[in-house]
PDB file of C-alpha atoms in Angstrom:
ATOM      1  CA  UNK O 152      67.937-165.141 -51.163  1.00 77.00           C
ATOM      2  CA  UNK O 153      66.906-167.803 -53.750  1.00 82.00           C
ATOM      3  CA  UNK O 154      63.370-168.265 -54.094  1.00 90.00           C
ATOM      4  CA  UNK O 155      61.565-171.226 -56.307  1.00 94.00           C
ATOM      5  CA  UNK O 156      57.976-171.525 -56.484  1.00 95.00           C
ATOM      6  CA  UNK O 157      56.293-174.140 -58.558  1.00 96.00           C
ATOM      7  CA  UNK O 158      52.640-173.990 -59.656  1.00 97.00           C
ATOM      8  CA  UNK O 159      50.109-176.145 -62.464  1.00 98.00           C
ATOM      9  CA  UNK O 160      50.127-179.810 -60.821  1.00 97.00           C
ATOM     10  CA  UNK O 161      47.023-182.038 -61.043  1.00 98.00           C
ATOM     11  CA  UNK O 162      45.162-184.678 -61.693  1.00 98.00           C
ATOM     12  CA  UNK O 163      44.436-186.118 -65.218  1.00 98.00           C
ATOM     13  CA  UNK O 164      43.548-189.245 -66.662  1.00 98.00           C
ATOM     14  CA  UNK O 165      46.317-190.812 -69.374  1.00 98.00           C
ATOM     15  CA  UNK O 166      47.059-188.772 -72.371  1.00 98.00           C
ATOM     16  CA  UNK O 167      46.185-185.382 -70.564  1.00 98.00           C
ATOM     17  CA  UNK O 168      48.287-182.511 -70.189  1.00 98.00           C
ATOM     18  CA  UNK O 169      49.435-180.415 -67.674  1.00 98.00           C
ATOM     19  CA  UNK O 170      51.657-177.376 -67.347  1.00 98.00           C
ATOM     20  CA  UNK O 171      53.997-176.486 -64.445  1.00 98.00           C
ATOM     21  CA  UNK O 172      55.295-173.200 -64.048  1.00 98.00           C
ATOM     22  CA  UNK O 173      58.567-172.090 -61.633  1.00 97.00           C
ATOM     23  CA  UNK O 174      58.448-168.721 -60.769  1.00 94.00           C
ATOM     24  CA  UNK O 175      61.961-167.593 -59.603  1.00 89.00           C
ATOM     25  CA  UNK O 176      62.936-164.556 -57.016  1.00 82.00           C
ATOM     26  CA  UNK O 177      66.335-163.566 -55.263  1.00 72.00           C
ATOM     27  CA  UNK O 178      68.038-165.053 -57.933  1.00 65.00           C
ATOM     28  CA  UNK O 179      71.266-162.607 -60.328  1.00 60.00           C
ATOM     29  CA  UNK O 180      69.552-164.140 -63.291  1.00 60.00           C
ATOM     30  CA  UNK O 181      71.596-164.339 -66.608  1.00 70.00           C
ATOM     31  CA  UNK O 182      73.183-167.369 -67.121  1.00 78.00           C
ATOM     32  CA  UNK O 183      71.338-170.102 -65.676  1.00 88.00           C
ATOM     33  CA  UNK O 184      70.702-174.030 -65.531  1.00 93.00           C
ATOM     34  CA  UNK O 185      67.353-174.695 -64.733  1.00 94.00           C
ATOM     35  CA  UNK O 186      65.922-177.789 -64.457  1.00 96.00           C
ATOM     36  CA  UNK O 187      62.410-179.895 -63.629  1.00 98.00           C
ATOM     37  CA  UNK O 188      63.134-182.974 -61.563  1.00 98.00           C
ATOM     38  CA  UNK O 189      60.495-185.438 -59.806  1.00 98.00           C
ATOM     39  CA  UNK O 190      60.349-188.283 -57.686  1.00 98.00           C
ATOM     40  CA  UNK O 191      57.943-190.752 -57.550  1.00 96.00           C
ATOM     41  CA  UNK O 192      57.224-192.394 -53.797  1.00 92.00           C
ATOM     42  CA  UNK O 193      59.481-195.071 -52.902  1.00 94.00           C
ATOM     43  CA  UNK O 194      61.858-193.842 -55.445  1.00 95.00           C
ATOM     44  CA  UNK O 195      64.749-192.017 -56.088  1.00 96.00           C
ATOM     45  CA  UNK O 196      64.226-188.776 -57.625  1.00 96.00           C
ATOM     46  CA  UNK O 197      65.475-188.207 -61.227  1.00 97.00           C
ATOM     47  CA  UNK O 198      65.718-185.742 -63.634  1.00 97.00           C
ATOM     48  CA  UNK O 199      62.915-184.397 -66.378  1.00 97.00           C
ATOM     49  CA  UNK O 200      64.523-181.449 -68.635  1.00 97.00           C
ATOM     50  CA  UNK O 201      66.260-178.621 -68.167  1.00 97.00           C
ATOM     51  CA  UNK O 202      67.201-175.015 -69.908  1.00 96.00           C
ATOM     52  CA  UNK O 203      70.110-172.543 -70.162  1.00 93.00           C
ATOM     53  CA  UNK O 204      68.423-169.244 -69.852  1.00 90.00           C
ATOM     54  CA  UNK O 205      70.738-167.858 -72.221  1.00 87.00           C
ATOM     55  CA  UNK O 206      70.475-168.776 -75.676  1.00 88.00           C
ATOM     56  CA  UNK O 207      67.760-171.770 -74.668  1.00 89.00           C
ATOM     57  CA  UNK O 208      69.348-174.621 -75.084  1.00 94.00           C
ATOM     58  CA  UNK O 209      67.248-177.665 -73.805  1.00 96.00           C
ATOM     59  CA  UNK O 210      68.171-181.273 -72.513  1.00 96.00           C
ATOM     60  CA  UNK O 211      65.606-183.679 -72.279  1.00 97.00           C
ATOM     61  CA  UNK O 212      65.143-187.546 -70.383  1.00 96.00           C
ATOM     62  CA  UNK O 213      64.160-190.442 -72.709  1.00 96.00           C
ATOM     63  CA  UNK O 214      61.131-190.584 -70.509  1.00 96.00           C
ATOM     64  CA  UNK O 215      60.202-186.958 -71.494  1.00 97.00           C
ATOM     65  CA  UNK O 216      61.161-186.702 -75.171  1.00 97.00           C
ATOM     66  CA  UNK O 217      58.546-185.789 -77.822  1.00 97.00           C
ATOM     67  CA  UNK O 218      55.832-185.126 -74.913  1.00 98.00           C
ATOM     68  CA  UNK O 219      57.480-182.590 -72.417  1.00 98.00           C
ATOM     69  CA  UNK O 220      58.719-179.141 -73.708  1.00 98.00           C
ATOM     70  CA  UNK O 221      60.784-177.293 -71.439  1.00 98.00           C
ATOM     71  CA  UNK O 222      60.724-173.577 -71.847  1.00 97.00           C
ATOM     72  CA  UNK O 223      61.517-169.729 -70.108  1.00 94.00           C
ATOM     73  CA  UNK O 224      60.228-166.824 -69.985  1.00 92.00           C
ATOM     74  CA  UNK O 225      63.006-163.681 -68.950  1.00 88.00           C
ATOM     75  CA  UNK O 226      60.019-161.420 -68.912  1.00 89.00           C
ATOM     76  CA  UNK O 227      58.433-163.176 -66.496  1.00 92.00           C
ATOM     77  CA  UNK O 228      61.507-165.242 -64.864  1.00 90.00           C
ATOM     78  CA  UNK O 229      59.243-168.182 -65.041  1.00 93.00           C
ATOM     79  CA  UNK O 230      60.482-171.918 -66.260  1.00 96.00           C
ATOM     80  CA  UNK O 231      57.472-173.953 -67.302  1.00 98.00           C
ATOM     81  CA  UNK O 232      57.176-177.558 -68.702  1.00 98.00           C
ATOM     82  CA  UNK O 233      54.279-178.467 -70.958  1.00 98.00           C
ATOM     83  CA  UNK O 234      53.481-182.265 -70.467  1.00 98.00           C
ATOM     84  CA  UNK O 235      51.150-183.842 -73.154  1.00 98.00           C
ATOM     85  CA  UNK O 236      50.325-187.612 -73.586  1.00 98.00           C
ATOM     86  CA  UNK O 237      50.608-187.781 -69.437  1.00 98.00           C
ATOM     87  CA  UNK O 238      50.639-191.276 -68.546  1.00 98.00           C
ATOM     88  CA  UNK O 239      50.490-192.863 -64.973  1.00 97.00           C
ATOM     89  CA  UNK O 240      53.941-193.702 -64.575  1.00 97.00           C
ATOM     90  CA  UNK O 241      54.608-189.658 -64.839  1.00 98.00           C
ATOM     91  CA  UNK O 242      52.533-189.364 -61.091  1.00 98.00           C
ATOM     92  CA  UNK O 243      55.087-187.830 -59.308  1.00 98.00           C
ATOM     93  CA  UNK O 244      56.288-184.731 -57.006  1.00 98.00           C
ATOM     94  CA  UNK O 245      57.640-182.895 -59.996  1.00 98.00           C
ATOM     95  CA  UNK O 246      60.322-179.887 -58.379  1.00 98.00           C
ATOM     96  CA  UNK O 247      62.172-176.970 -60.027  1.00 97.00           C
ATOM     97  CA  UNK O 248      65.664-176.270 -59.059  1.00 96.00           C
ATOM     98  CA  UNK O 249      68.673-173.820 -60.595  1.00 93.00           C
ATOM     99  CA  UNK O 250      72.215-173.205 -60.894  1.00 91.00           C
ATOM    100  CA  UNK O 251      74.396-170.604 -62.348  1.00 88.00           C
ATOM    101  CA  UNK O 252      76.251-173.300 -63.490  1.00 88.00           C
ATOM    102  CA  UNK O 253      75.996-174.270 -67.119  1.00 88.00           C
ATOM    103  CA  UNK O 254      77.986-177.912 -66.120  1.00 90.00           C
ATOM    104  CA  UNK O 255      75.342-178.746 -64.189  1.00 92.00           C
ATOM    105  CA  UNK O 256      73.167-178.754 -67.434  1.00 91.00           C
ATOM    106  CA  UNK O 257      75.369-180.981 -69.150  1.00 90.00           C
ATOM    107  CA  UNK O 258      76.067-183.150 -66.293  1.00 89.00           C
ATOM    108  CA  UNK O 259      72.127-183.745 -65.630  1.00 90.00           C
ATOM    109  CA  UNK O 260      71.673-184.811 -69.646  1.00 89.00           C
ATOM    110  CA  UNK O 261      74.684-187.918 -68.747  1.00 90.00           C
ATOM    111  CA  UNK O 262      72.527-188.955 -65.612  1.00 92.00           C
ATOM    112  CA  UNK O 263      69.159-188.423 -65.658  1.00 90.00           C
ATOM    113  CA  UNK O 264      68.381-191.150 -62.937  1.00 88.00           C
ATOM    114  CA  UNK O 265      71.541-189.937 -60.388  1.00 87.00           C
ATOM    115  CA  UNK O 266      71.299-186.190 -60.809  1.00 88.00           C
ATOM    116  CA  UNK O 267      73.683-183.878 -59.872  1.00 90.00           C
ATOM    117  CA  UNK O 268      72.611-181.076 -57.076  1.00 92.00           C
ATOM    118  CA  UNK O 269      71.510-177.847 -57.880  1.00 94.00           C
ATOM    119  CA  UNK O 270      71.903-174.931 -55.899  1.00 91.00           C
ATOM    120  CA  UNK O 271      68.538-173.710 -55.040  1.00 93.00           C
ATOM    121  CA  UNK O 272      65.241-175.861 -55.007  1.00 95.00           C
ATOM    122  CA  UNK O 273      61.387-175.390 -55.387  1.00 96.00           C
ATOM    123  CA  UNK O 274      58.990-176.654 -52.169  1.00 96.00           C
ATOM    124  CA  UNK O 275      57.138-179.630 -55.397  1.00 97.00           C
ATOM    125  CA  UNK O 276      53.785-179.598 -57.130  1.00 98.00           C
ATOM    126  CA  UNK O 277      52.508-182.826 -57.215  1.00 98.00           C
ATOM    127  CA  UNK O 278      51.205-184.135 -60.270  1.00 98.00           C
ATOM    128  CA  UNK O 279      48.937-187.259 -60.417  1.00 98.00           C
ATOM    129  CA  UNK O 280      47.965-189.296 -63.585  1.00 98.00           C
ATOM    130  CA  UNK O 281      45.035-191.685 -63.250  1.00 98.00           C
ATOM    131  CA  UNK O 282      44.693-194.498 -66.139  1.00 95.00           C
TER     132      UNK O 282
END
């Protein structure tokens, strides 16, 4: 069975940083979409960045671009995402969620705000930004 665990949320004040990290179990890794999503209350949840496990390609939001670096570790089947230059409109529930499915990948960088489903989904770390 799938397992997700995410780890790292906070609180910071503006232009802090933070680090999440998604430790995965149960999963037949190889070739895998991963992905950081959040959702902010009242709102609909949308998608961060994601990762191909093999070969490391990365996909990015506007929203995350140039401060968020998605990354993965095959040692330690960990995804993390390094967020720099926080600012309060980042305060979210920020989950981790994969898919063997490469499509899903591509299909998350045409839709960041209506996000496709992924298979298997972290419990959230919450992450708060204070100005």
């Amino acid at each position: 069975q799938v397992h997700l665990v995410e780890s790292g949320g906070g609180s910071v004040q503006a232009g802090g940083s933070l680090r999440l990290s998604c430790t995965t179990s149960g999963y037949p890794h190889g070739k895998t979409c991963m992905g950081w999503f959040r959702q902010a209350p009242g709102k609909e949840r949308e998608g961060v960045a994601a990762i191909y496990t093999v070969g490391g390609s990365t996909w990015y939001s506007d929203s995350a671009k140039g401060r968020f670096t998605i990354s993965y570790d095959n040692n330690k089947n960990t995804m993390y995402l390094q967020m720099n230059n926080l600012k309060p409109e980042d305060t979210a529930m920020y989950y981790c969620a994969a898919d063997p499915e490469l499509w899903r990948c591509v299909a998350l960088d045409r839709a960041w705000s209506k996000p496709v489903d992924f298979g298997a989904w972290g419990q959230g770390t919450q992450v708060t930004v204070s100005s």
